[in-house]
Every structure is written in structure tokens, then in C-alpha cells.
Short mmCIF file of C-alpha atoms in Angstrom, two decimals:
data_model
loop_
_atom_site.label_atom_id
_atom_site.label_comp_id
_atom_site.label_asym_id
_atom_site.label_seq_id
_atom_site.Cartn_x
_atom_site.Cartn_y
_atom_site.Cartn_z
CA MET S 19 31.02 -127.77 -117.42
CA ASP S 20 29.45 -125.93 -120.49
CA VAL S 21 28.66 -122.25 -120.38
CA GLY S 22 24.98 -122.73 -120.33
CA THR S 23 24.94 -124.91 -117.18
CA LEU S 24 27.46 -122.27 -115.54
CA LEU S 25 24.99 -119.65 -116.44
CA ILE S 26 22.14 -121.14 -114.48
CA ILE S 27 24.37 -121.98 -111.63
CA ASN S 28 25.40 -118.21 -111.47
CA LEU S 29 21.76 -117.13 -111.37
CA VAL S 30 20.81 -119.43 -108.65
CA ILE S 31 23.92 -118.38 -106.69
CA SER S 32 22.78 -114.58 -107.47
CA ILE S 33 19.38 -115.22 -106.25
CA ALA S 34 20.81 -116.94 -103.00
CA ILE S 35 22.93 -113.88 -102.54
CA ILE S 36 20.04 -111.61 -102.56
CA LEU S 37 18.10 -113.62 -100.07
CA PHE S 38 21.04 -114.40 -97.86
CA LEU S 39 21.86 -110.60 -97.55
CA ILE S 40 18.40 -109.57 -97.09
CA MET S 41 17.08 -112.19 -94.62
CA VAL S 42 20.43 -113.10 -92.55
CA LEU S 43 22.34 -109.81 -92.76
CA LYS S 44 19.42 -107.54 -92.91
CA ILE S 45 20.91 -105.49 -95.81
CA ASN S 46 18.75 -103.24 -97.60
CA PRO S 47 17.18 -105.06 -100.74
CA SER S 48 18.51 -102.48 -103.37
CA ILE S 49 22.11 -103.00 -102.13
CA ALA S 50 21.66 -106.68 -101.73
CA MET S 51 20.31 -106.68 -105.65
CA ILE S 52 23.30 -104.58 -106.82
CA ILE S 53 26.01 -107.01 -105.02
CA ALA S 54 24.04 -109.72 -106.73
CA CYS S 55 24.54 -107.90 -110.17
CA LEU S 56 28.23 -107.67 -109.55
CA TYR S 57 28.50 -111.46 -108.93
CA MET S 58 26.18 -112.33 -111.97
CA GLY S 59 27.77 -110.24 -114.29
CA ILE S 60 31.53 -111.17 -113.37
CA ALA S 61 31.09 -114.50 -113.02
CA SER S 62 29.20 -114.95 -116.38
CA LYS S 63 32.24 -113.24 -118.00
CA LEU S 64 30.78 -109.88 -118.72
CA GLY S 65 33.84 -108.30 -117.12
CA VAL S 66 34.23 -106.12 -114.25
CA MET S 67 33.70 -102.63 -116.19
CA GLY S 68 31.07 -104.51 -118.52
CA THR S 69 29.05 -105.51 -115.50
CA ILE S 70 29.22 -102.09 -113.79
CA THR S 71 28.21 -100.42 -117.27
CA GLN S 72 25.07 -102.85 -117.27
CA ILE S 73 24.39 -101.87 -113.83
CA SER S 74 24.59 -98.22 -114.33
CA ASP S 75 22.56 -98.50 -117.64
CA GLY S 76 19.87 -100.59 -116.20
CA PHE S 77 19.48 -98.43 -113.28
CA GLY S 78 19.31 -95.29 -115.33
CA SER S 79 17.02 -96.71 -117.96
CA MET S 80 14.56 -97.99 -115.02
CA MET S 81 14.71 -94.56 -113.19
CA SER S 82 14.38 -92.41 -116.49
CA SER S 83 11.00 -94.31 -117.02
CA MET S 84 9.70 -94.86 -113.43
CA GLY S 85 11.59 -92.27 -111.15
CA LEU S 86 9.19 -89.26 -111.61
CA PRO S 87 6.05 -91.26 -111.83
CA ILE S 88 6.75 -93.15 -108.91
CA GLY S 89 7.57 -89.86 -107.10
CA PHE S 90 4.27 -88.30 -108.31
CA GLY S 91 2.30 -91.40 -107.37
CA VAL S 92 3.52 -91.56 -103.97
CA ILE S 93 2.77 -87.66 -103.27
CA LEU S 94 -0.71 -88.23 -104.82
CA GLY S 95 -1.35 -90.76 -102.27
CA GLN S 96 -0.11 -89.08 -99.27
CA LEU S 97 -2.04 -85.79 -100.09
CA LEU S 98 -5.13 -87.63 -100.87
CA SER S 99 -4.89 -89.16 -97.23
CA ASP S 100 -3.78 -86.17 -95.30
CA SER S 101 -6.45 -83.86 -96.80
CA GLY S 102 -9.16 -86.25 -95.76
CA GLY S 103 -10.03 -87.28 -99.25
CA ALA S 104 -9.20 -90.90 -98.67
CA SER S 105 -11.43 -91.25 -95.61
CA VAL S 106 -14.46 -89.52 -97.48
CA ILE S 107 -14.09 -92.03 -100.29
CA ALA S 108 -13.84 -94.89 -97.73
CA GLU S 109 -17.12 -93.77 -95.75
CA THR S 110 -18.93 -92.99 -99.11
CA LEU S 111 -18.29 -96.49 -100.77
CA VAL S 112 -19.07 -98.47 -97.55
CA ARG S 113 -22.52 -96.64 -97.04
CA LYS S 114 -23.49 -97.43 -100.83
CA PHE S 115 -23.10 -101.03 -100.51
CA PRO S 116 -26.42 -102.97 -98.68
CA ALA S 117 -25.75 -103.96 -95.10
CA LYS S 118 -25.53 -107.69 -96.26
CA LYS S 119 -22.70 -106.85 -98.41
CA ALA S 120 -20.58 -105.18 -95.82
CA LEU S 121 -17.68 -107.45 -96.26
CA TYR S 122 -17.48 -106.77 -99.95
CA ALA S 123 -18.05 -102.83 -99.22
CA ILE S 124 -14.86 -102.78 -97.16
CA ALA S 125 -13.00 -105.11 -99.52
CA PHE S 126 -13.83 -102.82 -102.60
CA THR S 127 -13.14 -99.67 -100.55
CA GLY S 128 -9.77 -100.95 -99.76
CA PHE S 129 -9.10 -101.85 -103.48
CA VAL S 130 -10.01 -98.44 -104.49
CA LEU S 131 -8.04 -96.76 -101.95
CA SER S 132 -5.09 -98.84 -102.53
CA ILE S 133 -4.71 -97.55 -106.16
CA PRO S 134 -2.93 -94.50 -105.17
CA VAL S 135 -2.25 -95.13 -101.43
CA TYR S 136 0.20 -97.69 -100.02
CA PHE S 137 -1.43 -100.69 -98.14
CA ASP S 138 -0.37 -99.78 -94.66
CA VAL S 139 -2.06 -96.20 -95.07
CA THR S 140 -5.12 -97.57 -96.53
CA PHE S 141 -5.51 -100.16 -93.70
CA VAL S 142 -5.02 -97.34 -90.93
CA ILE S 143 -7.60 -95.15 -92.83
CA LEU S 144 -10.08 -98.06 -93.15
CA ILE S 145 -9.76 -100.26 -89.82
CA PRO S 146 -11.79 -97.97 -87.68
CA ILE S 147 -14.68 -98.34 -90.42
CA GLY S 148 -14.03 -102.09 -90.49
CA ILE S 149 -14.34 -102.48 -86.62
CA ALA S 150 -18.03 -100.91 -87.19
CA ILE S 151 -18.67 -103.23 -89.88
CA THR S 152 -17.57 -106.17 -87.61
CA ARG S 153 -20.22 -104.97 -84.98
CA GLN S 154 -22.95 -104.43 -87.47
CA ILE S 155 -22.51 -108.05 -89.01
CA ASN S 156 -21.90 -109.48 -85.57
CA LYS S 157 -19.02 -111.61 -86.70
CA PRO S 158 -15.49 -111.86 -85.54
CA MET S 159 -13.02 -109.41 -86.53
CA ALA S 160 -11.35 -111.98 -88.71
CA TYR S 161 -14.02 -111.38 -91.36
CA THR S 162 -13.39 -107.63 -91.74
CA THR S 163 -9.40 -107.99 -91.57
CA GLY S 164 -9.39 -110.41 -94.26
CA ALA S 165 -11.67 -108.78 -96.59
CA LEU S 166 -9.88 -105.41 -95.97
CA THR S 167 -6.46 -107.46 -96.82
CA ILE S 168 -7.87 -109.05 -99.95
CA GLY S 169 -9.21 -105.79 -101.47
CA ALA S 170 -5.99 -103.60 -100.69
CA THR S 171 -3.39 -106.32 -101.23
CA THR S 172 -5.10 -107.06 -104.69
CA ALA S 173 -4.82 -103.45 -105.93
CA HIS S 174 -1.46 -102.93 -104.67
CA CYS S 175 -0.25 -105.95 -106.36
CA ILE S 176 -1.68 -105.49 -110.04
CA VAL S 177 -3.09 -101.96 -110.46
CA PRO S 178 -0.91 -98.97 -111.49
CA PRO S 179 0.32 -96.53 -110.41
CA THR S 180 1.61 -98.86 -107.33
CA PRO S 181 5.36 -99.36 -108.06
CA ASN S 182 5.23 -103.01 -109.34
CA PRO S 183 2.52 -102.74 -111.89
CA LEU S 184 3.71 -99.51 -112.95
CA ALA S 185 7.16 -101.06 -113.74
CA ALA S 186 5.72 -104.20 -115.46
CA PRO S 187 5.04 -102.63 -118.70
CA ASP S 188 8.67 -101.25 -118.88
CA ILE S 189 10.24 -104.60 -118.00
CA PHE S 190 8.35 -106.65 -120.59
CA GLY S 191 7.64 -103.94 -123.33
CA PHE S 192 3.72 -103.35 -123.38
CA ASP S 193 1.68 -100.41 -123.11
CA LEU S 194 0.73 -99.29 -119.52
CA GLY S 195 -3.04 -98.79 -120.42
CA ILE S 196 -3.12 -102.64 -121.12
CA MET S 197 -1.79 -103.33 -117.45
CA LEU S 198 -4.35 -100.85 -116.15
CA ILE S 199 -7.36 -102.50 -117.96
CA PHE S 200 -6.09 -106.00 -116.95
CA GLY S 201 -5.30 -104.89 -113.39
CA LEU S 202 -8.92 -103.54 -113.01
CA ILE S 203 -10.59 -106.45 -114.58
CA PHE S 204 -8.61 -108.92 -112.85
CA GLY S 205 -8.83 -107.12 -109.56
CA ILE S 206 -12.54 -106.81 -109.48
CA ILE S 207 -13.00 -110.48 -110.20
CA THR S 208 -10.26 -111.33 -107.68
CA VAL S 209 -11.83 -109.33 -104.88
CA THR S 210 -15.17 -110.82 -105.51
CA VAL S 211 -14.29 -114.40 -105.65
CA SER S 212 -11.55 -114.23 -102.90
CA VAL S 213 -13.81 -112.46 -100.29
CA PHE S 214 -16.39 -115.31 -101.18
CA LEU S 215 -13.84 -118.00 -100.51
CA TYR S 216 -12.36 -116.54 -97.55
CA THR S 217 -15.70 -116.05 -95.79
CA LYS S 218 -16.83 -119.80 -96.56
CA ILE S 219 -13.51 -120.81 -95.00
CA HIS S 220 -14.15 -118.89 -91.80
CA ASP S 221 -17.73 -119.92 -91.78
CA ARG S 222 -16.47 -123.55 -91.05
CA HIS S 223 -15.00 -122.70 -87.73
CA PHE S 224 -11.67 -121.74 -88.77
CA TRP S 225 -11.28 -119.05 -86.34
CA ASN S 226 -10.45 -119.87 -82.54
CA GLU S 227 -11.50 -116.35 -80.60
CA GLU S 228 -9.46 -117.52 -77.63
CA LYS S 229 -6.19 -118.28 -79.41
CA ASP S 230 -6.47 -115.98 -82.51
CA VAL S 231 -7.37 -112.68 -80.84
CA ASN S 232 -5.01 -110.61 -78.58
CA HIS S 233 -7.15 -110.01 -75.57
CA SER S 234 -4.62 -107.90 -73.75
CA SER S 235 -4.78 -105.28 -76.79
CA ASN S 236 -6.86 -102.13 -76.52
CA VAL S 237 -6.25 -101.06 -80.01
CA VAL S 238 -9.57 -102.25 -81.34
CA LYS S 239 -11.46 -100.10 -78.68
CA GLU S 240 -9.20 -96.98 -79.30
CA LEU S 241 -9.74 -97.36 -82.99
CA GLU S 242 -13.43 -97.60 -82.61
CA GLU S 243 -13.47 -94.34 -80.44
CA GLN S 244 -11.38 -92.86 -83.37
CA GLY S 245 -13.77 -93.81 -85.77
CA LYS S 246 -16.67 -91.80 -83.84
CA VAL S 247 -14.69 -88.54 -83.99
CA ILE S 248 -16.45 -86.03 -86.03
CA LYS S 249 -14.46 -84.82 -89.08
CA GLU S 250 -14.88 -81.44 -90.47
CA ASN S 251 -13.69 -79.39 -93.37
CA ARG S 252 -13.18 -82.28 -95.70
CA PRO S 253 -13.61 -82.60 -99.39
CA SER S 254 -16.67 -84.01 -101.20
CA PHE S 255 -16.70 -87.51 -102.59
CA PHE S 256 -16.55 -86.58 -106.14
CA ILE S 257 -13.56 -84.13 -105.49
CA SER S 258 -11.82 -86.74 -103.46
CA LEU S 259 -11.97 -88.96 -106.47
CA LEU S 260 -10.07 -86.63 -108.88
CA PRO S 261 -6.36 -87.44 -107.81
CA ILE S 262 -7.55 -91.23 -108.79
CA VAL S 263 -9.70 -90.78 -111.90
CA VAL S 264 -7.56 -88.21 -113.57
CA PRO S 265 -4.47 -90.49 -114.08
CA ILE S 266 -6.58 -93.37 -115.07
CA ILE S 267 -8.36 -91.21 -117.86
CA CYS S 268 -5.18 -90.13 -119.21
CA ILE S 269 -3.56 -93.44 -119.43
CA LEU S 270 -6.74 -94.89 -121.05
CA CYS S 271 -6.66 -91.91 -123.48
CA GLY S 272 -3.23 -93.15 -124.61
CA THR S 273 -4.37 -96.78 -124.88
CA VAL S 274 -7.66 -95.95 -127.05
CA GLY S 275 -5.43 -93.69 -129.18
CA THR S 276 -2.97 -96.42 -129.93
CA ALA S 277 -5.69 -98.89 -130.68
CA ILE S 278 -7.64 -96.65 -133.20
CA PHE S 279 -4.71 -94.75 -134.85
CA GLY S 280 -1.63 -97.15 -134.10
CA GLU S 281 1.50 -96.40 -132.18
CA GLU S 282 2.89 -94.02 -134.86
CA ASN S 283 -0.13 -92.25 -136.07
CA GLN S 284 -2.12 -91.51 -132.96
CA PRO S 285 -2.74 -87.70 -132.14
CA ILE S 286 -0.08 -85.77 -130.08
CA ILE S 287 -2.74 -85.18 -127.32
CA SER S 288 -3.43 -88.72 -126.61
CA GLN S 289 0.58 -89.38 -126.67
CA PHE S 290 0.95 -86.59 -124.34
CA LEU S 291 -1.87 -87.45 -121.84
CA GLY S 292 -1.36 -91.24 -121.96
CA ASN S 293 2.24 -91.00 -120.85
CA LYS S 294 2.62 -92.24 -117.39
CA LEU S 295 4.70 -89.20 -116.45
CA THR S 296 2.03 -86.81 -117.62
CA ALA S 297 -0.78 -88.77 -116.21
CA LEU S 298 0.61 -89.13 -112.75
CA LEU S 299 1.67 -85.49 -112.80
CA LEU S 300 -1.88 -84.31 -113.41
CA GLY S 301 -2.98 -86.81 -110.60
CA ALA S 302 -0.39 -85.36 -108.06
CA LEU S 303 -1.56 -81.64 -109.15
CA ALA S 304 -5.14 -82.65 -108.55
CA SER S 305 -4.02 -83.84 -104.99
CA TYR S 306 -2.33 -80.51 -104.55
CA LEU S 307 -5.63 -78.65 -105.07
CA LEU S 308 -7.27 -80.85 -102.27
CA GLY S 309 -4.40 -80.04 -100.07
CA TYR S 310 -4.47 -76.32 -100.63
CA LYS S 311 -8.11 -76.11 -99.57
CA TYR S 312 -8.21 -78.65 -96.84
CA ILE S 313 -4.98 -78.77 -95.06
CA GLY S 314 -3.15 -75.56 -95.95
CA LYS S 315 0.11 -74.55 -97.78
CA LYS S 316 2.40 -75.29 -94.87
CA ASN S 317 0.94 -78.80 -94.17
CA ILE S 318 1.17 -79.53 -98.09
CA GLU S 319 5.03 -78.92 -98.03
CA ASN S 320 5.18 -81.36 -94.95
CA SER S 321 2.98 -84.05 -96.61
CA ALA S 322 5.05 -83.96 -99.91
CA GLY S 323 8.15 -84.30 -97.97
CA GLU S 324 6.98 -87.15 -95.93
CA ALA S 325 5.84 -88.86 -99.16
CA LEU S 326 9.08 -88.40 -100.85
CA LYS S 327 11.02 -89.91 -97.64
CA ALA S 328 8.90 -93.01 -98.26
CA ALA S 329 9.69 -92.97 -102.04
CA GLY S 330 13.38 -93.06 -101.49
CA VAL S 331 13.39 -96.68 -100.50
CA VAL S 332 11.03 -97.73 -103.33
CA LEU S 333 13.02 -95.98 -105.95
CA LEU S 334 16.40 -97.33 -104.90
CA ILE S 335 14.57 -100.98 -105.16
CA THR S 336 12.84 -100.19 -108.34
CA GLY S 337 16.01 -99.05 -109.77
CA ALA S 338 18.15 -101.91 -108.44
CA GLY S 339 15.53 -104.28 -110.12
CA GLY S 340 16.35 -102.47 -113.32
CA SER S 341 20.14 -103.44 -112.91
CA PHE S 342 19.37 -106.86 -112.14
CA GLY S 343 17.44 -107.21 -115.40
CA ALA S 344 20.08 -105.71 -117.35
CA VAL S 345 22.64 -107.75 -116.36
CA ILE S 346 20.55 -110.84 -116.65
CA LYS S 347 19.50 -109.92 -120.30
CA ALA S 348 23.16 -109.21 -121.26
CA THR S 349 24.15 -112.84 -120.37
CA ASP S 350 21.05 -114.12 -122.66
CA ILE S 351 20.19 -116.65 -119.98
CA GLY S 352 16.61 -116.56 -121.05
CA THR S 353 17.32 -118.61 -124.02
CA ILE S 354 19.56 -120.86 -122.13
CA LEU S 355 16.96 -121.68 -119.46
CA VAL S 356 14.60 -122.77 -122.10
CA ASP S 357 17.05 -124.99 -123.67
CA LYS S 358 18.79 -126.57 -120.44
CA LEU S 359 15.73 -126.91 -118.46
CA GLY S 360 13.62 -128.30 -121.55
CA LEU S 361 10.99 -125.86 -120.96
CA ASP S 362 8.02 -125.95 -123.48
CA THR S 363 7.56 -122.32 -124.17
CA SER S 364 4.57 -123.08 -126.53
CA SER S 365 2.74 -124.24 -123.22
CA ALA S 366 1.52 -121.00 -121.61
CA ILE S 367 0.89 -122.93 -118.33
CA VAL S 368 4.31 -124.22 -117.87
CA VAL S 369 5.89 -120.51 -118.39
CA LEU S 370 3.05 -119.00 -116.14
CA PHE S 371 3.95 -121.72 -113.49
CA LEU S 372 7.48 -120.61 -113.45
CA ALA S 373 6.67 -117.10 -113.24
CA PHE S 374 4.43 -117.52 -110.25
CA PHE S 375 6.83 -119.95 -108.39
CA ILE S 376 9.84 -117.45 -108.72
CA GLY S 377 7.72 -114.63 -107.33
CA PHE S 378 6.40 -117.03 -104.50
CA ILE S 379 9.79 -118.30 -103.46
CA PHE S 380 11.19 -114.55 -103.14
CA ARG S 381 7.90 -113.55 -101.35
CA VAL S 382 8.01 -116.50 -98.73
CA ALA S 383 11.77 -115.90 -98.27
CA GLN S 384 12.28 -112.31 -97.61
CA GLY S 385 8.79 -110.82 -97.25
CA SER S 386 8.83 -107.71 -99.62
CA GLY S 387 6.13 -108.06 -102.30
CA THR S 388 8.20 -105.13 -104.22
CA VAL S 389 11.31 -107.26 -104.29
CA ALA S 390 9.53 -110.45 -105.07
CA GLY S 391 7.61 -108.84 -108.00
CA LEU S 392 10.38 -107.04 -109.32
CA THR S 393 12.90 -109.80 -109.24
CA SER S 394 10.67 -112.29 -110.85
CA MET S 395 9.75 -110.02 -113.57
CA THR S 396 13.18 -109.17 -114.44
CA ILE S 397 14.15 -112.78 -114.51
CA MET S 398 10.91 -113.93 -116.74
CA ALA S 399 11.32 -110.84 -118.88
CA THR S 400 14.18 -112.81 -120.61
CA LEU S 401 11.77 -115.83 -121.45
CA ALA S 402 8.90 -113.46 -122.49
CA PRO S 403 9.98 -113.29 -126.18
CA THR S 404 9.86 -117.03 -126.57
CA VAL S 405 6.48 -117.60 -125.71
CA GLY S 406 3.38 -117.06 -127.65
CA ILE S 407 1.29 -115.20 -125.20
CA HIS S 408 1.18 -111.52 -124.54
CA PRO S 409 3.56 -110.46 -121.66
CA VAL S 410 0.76 -108.87 -119.38
CA TYR S 411 -0.11 -112.62 -118.41
CA ILE S 412 3.36 -113.45 -117.54
CA ALA S 413 3.62 -110.18 -115.48
CA MET S 414 0.34 -110.92 -113.74
CA ALA S 415 1.84 -114.45 -112.72
CA CYS S 416 4.97 -112.94 -111.33
CA LEU S 417 2.91 -110.26 -109.48
CA ALA S 418 0.58 -112.94 -108.27
CA GLY S 419 3.39 -115.00 -106.88
CA GLY S 420 5.00 -111.83 -105.16
CA ASN S 421 1.81 -111.23 -103.42
CA SER S 422 1.08 -114.79 -102.38
CA VAL S 423 2.12 -115.68 -98.76
CA GLY S 424 2.73 -112.46 -96.50
CA HIS S 425 3.78 -113.63 -93.19
CA VAL S 426 5.83 -112.57 -90.20
CA ASN S 427 8.77 -111.40 -92.30
CA ASP S 428 6.31 -108.92 -94.05
CA SER S 429 5.69 -105.53 -92.34
CA GLY S 430 2.14 -105.41 -93.97
CA PHE S 431 1.51 -108.48 -91.67
CA TRP S 432 2.28 -106.71 -88.59
CA VAL S 433 0.23 -103.55 -89.70
CA ALA S 434 -2.92 -105.54 -90.14
CA THR S 435 -2.08 -108.03 -87.04
CA ASN S 436 -1.68 -105.26 -84.53
CA LEU S 437 -4.31 -102.94 -85.68
CA SER S 438 -6.83 -105.77 -85.67
CA GLY S 439 -5.83 -106.70 -82.23
CA LEU S 440 -4.87 -110.22 -83.29
CA THR S 441 -2.21 -112.72 -82.20
CA VAL S 442 0.39 -114.19 -84.74
CA THR S 443 -2.04 -117.08 -85.45
CA GLY S 444 -4.77 -114.62 -86.03
CA GLY S 445 -2.68 -112.74 -88.42
CA LEU S 446 -1.73 -115.98 -90.48
CA LYS S 447 -5.45 -116.85 -90.34
CA THR S 448 -6.32 -113.46 -91.88
CA TYR S 449 -3.60 -111.35 -93.65
CA THR S 450 -1.86 -114.37 -94.98
CA LEU S 451 -4.78 -116.52 -95.71
CA GLY S 452 -6.50 -113.34 -97.45
CA SER S 453 -3.44 -112.44 -99.65
CA PHE S 454 -2.74 -116.14 -100.63
CA ILE S 455 -6.38 -116.82 -102.06
CA SER S 456 -6.10 -113.21 -103.88
CA ALA S 457 -2.82 -114.30 -105.52
CA ILE S 458 -4.22 -117.96 -106.57
CA CYS S 459 -7.37 -116.03 -108.14
CA ILE S 460 -4.98 -113.78 -110.06
CA PHE S 461 -2.80 -116.52 -111.16
CA ILE S 462 -5.71 -118.56 -112.37
CA LEU S 463 -7.20 -115.50 -114.23
CA ALA S 464 -3.76 -115.18 -115.83
CA ILE S 465 -3.97 -118.83 -117.02
CA ILE S 466 -7.38 -118.47 -118.44
CA GLY S 467 -6.67 -115.35 -120.17
CA ALA S 468 -3.36 -116.77 -121.88
CA LEU S 469 -5.37 -119.96 -123.03
CA VAL S 470 -8.63 -117.89 -124.31
CA PHE S 471 -7.02 -114.58 -125.53
CA PRO S 472 -3.15 -115.54 -125.87
CA VAL S 473 -2.32 -112.43 -127.97
CA PHE S 474 -4.44 -109.20 -129.15
#
């Protein structure tokens, strides 16, 4: 057996190891990925110490670039939520939409909130408003749950500073501002189209109120009452937006500076502001200002502590993804895959389909969108240099695949299903369907972009 074939077999086995350890033995994804790294490196003749060096270097490289920005981003989201700013943004945006566009209102509100805040927190904040919208439009809960899922999962999937889209530029080697711009453009189009398609599907009597609603659950009534509670001492809408807007403006400053002056000649101020560490630090500081005024110093410390507890798992998984990528890169398997599988890397569609497929398989198999997105991106990063398209399209395809089918092995599925008072079949018809339509839209946009504007 030649070396190339052996490397491909080792890659398949290492992926199987990750899935087996996570799905069957319930081992933490970060540990599973490191074990797979050890197998891949040693079996591919990198040597024991060579493999360990690649694991350490890959983890360190990823953390030096991503560790602080992820930490700052998580703190930003937690303080924005705890200070009441996220709720203010949600209520204001929903009010601004016409009554006939209520589903788009909840979807785009979920999209905006999920830029700094995790999906489950966004869902908890918005579901009382969603219940009120359900009453307003006189339709089943499925409409609101699906629209909210589409908005929140789309932003979480492709708009920095959530971990995967934040990591994508480092993995593929392009500017973070490009990821932000494409994430926002693709995201707005995706939410608009996906809500329209989702609504049309449910208009065709797709929903069964008897089987898809958990009639023994009181959660909807409780959340409806919670939504009526008068909330005092909350920030204004514009002040609440500061922690979100500040990092976006900073990142775009860096991107514009690069476009105008070039990478090496741009002013130091645009380099400083455009760095993701600086941008997210300023965003976190803006959220601290909200916290000081609206929840007090003592509660700020508790909120930041809770945020960093949640960040720990994400940081480990992200770092392990860096290790996996370093080991794969050291084997030069990207070039070998192209040769052995006969991939036509001049065809953007072939490469994008492969990127989507890898993310899709990981998402369906083990549930975590973070693991699915990171793993598929680290694998596809070895192929990216051989393709004549901008790597942002490959990143989008990977992330779309990783967001494609959230079902019963996904924690977000249970958050959406339980808080909406649905059965498992109801969850599949809302959360799963909504996230799938969103993923397909992102993937199609990546293909169109790669064909129309392959490089820029």
C-alpha cells in the first residue's frame, strides 16, 4: 500500500475515533480530538515526539490568536444579557417591524442578538416575545420557534465574534473583516429567504398540533407571564447596542485600512483597532459600562465569572481544533487527497460540496456545531491553497455543513423544543428544519459567490 492511500485511511480512522469517543463513550470533544491527533500523527510517521510537538504548537498557535478574543466575546455577551441590554434590543427591534412582518422581526432580532450572545441565551431572552407574536399572528408556535431558530443559528454560524467564524480567518489565512462582511451579507439574505421558505412549508399543513405540541407542558404559559413582567432600570436601545457595534466598527476599520493602504502601509491606528483582540476588548469594556450602571459591581464579577466558565469548554475545543489542523497539515494530506480522489480543484463546486459534506457528517453524527465547523475547516484548510477561489467561500461551506441538521444529540434542539412546549417531532419540524434551510441557503450563497466573484 502506498503512502498516500495509507494517509487517507489514517484520516478516516482518526475521524472515526473522534465520533466514537464523543458519541459512544461520551468523552469531551477536546479530549477526543487530541486522541485522534495522536493516532493520526503516529500512524502517519510523524513520530511520537513530532506528533506531540505538532499538537502543542497547533494548540498554542490557535490559543495565542483566539484565546483572549473568545474570552472577551463571551464576557461581552453575558454582561449584555445580564444588564438587560439584550432584552431592550429585542423588544425595540420587534416593535420597529410592521405587524405583518412579525416573523421576520423575531428572526432578525435573533440574528442581531446571536452576534454577541450564545444561541441558548438568545432563545431564552426572545421566547417570551415570540409567544406574544404567536398570539398576535394567530398561528401555531411552530412559526415563531422556526423563525427564531433561523435568525439565531445563522448569526451564530457565520458572523464573528462567535467562535467558529472568529476562528475561520486564522485557519484559512484571510482578514477577519472579510468574514464579518460576508457573514453579515450572507446572513441577512439567508434569514430573509429561509423564513420565507420555512413559512411556505408550514403553510402546507406540515404542522400537527395534536402530535407536535407537548400538551402537558406549562412552559409556554409561564414564559408568557414572564414576558408581562415590568422591567425597570434598563439601558436605552442605543446604549445597549454599543457592545455589539464597537467591535464591528473596529474590525471594519482594519479591513478598510488594508484595502486603501495595503497590509504593510496602513496606519497604525487602523491596525490597532482592526485587530480582533483590541476590537473585542473594547466591546467587553463597553459591556462593563452597562454592567456598572445597571447591575452593580458585585453582580458584574459574578456575570464575568459565569461567562468564563462557559468559555472554558469552547476554548479547549477551539485549541484542540488547532492541534488537529497542525497534525493534518504536517502530513501534507491536502495534496494527497486531491491526487488520490481525483478532485478537480479548478471546480469550486466540487470543493465546496466536499467542505459542506464533511461539516454535515460531523454535525449529524455528534451534534456539536462548534466541533463540526472546526473539524471540517481544519481538514479543508489543507485543500484551500490548491483552489482558485477565496477561502472565505470554503469557510462558509464548512460552517454551513456544521450548522445543517441539529437534532436530538444537539443541546440547542432541547432548548428550543422544551422552551417552546413541543414534542420531539415538533422540535424536528421547527429547530431541525429551520437550521437545515438556513444551512442550505448559506451553502448556495457560497457557491454563487465563488462562481461570480471567485477572487477579490
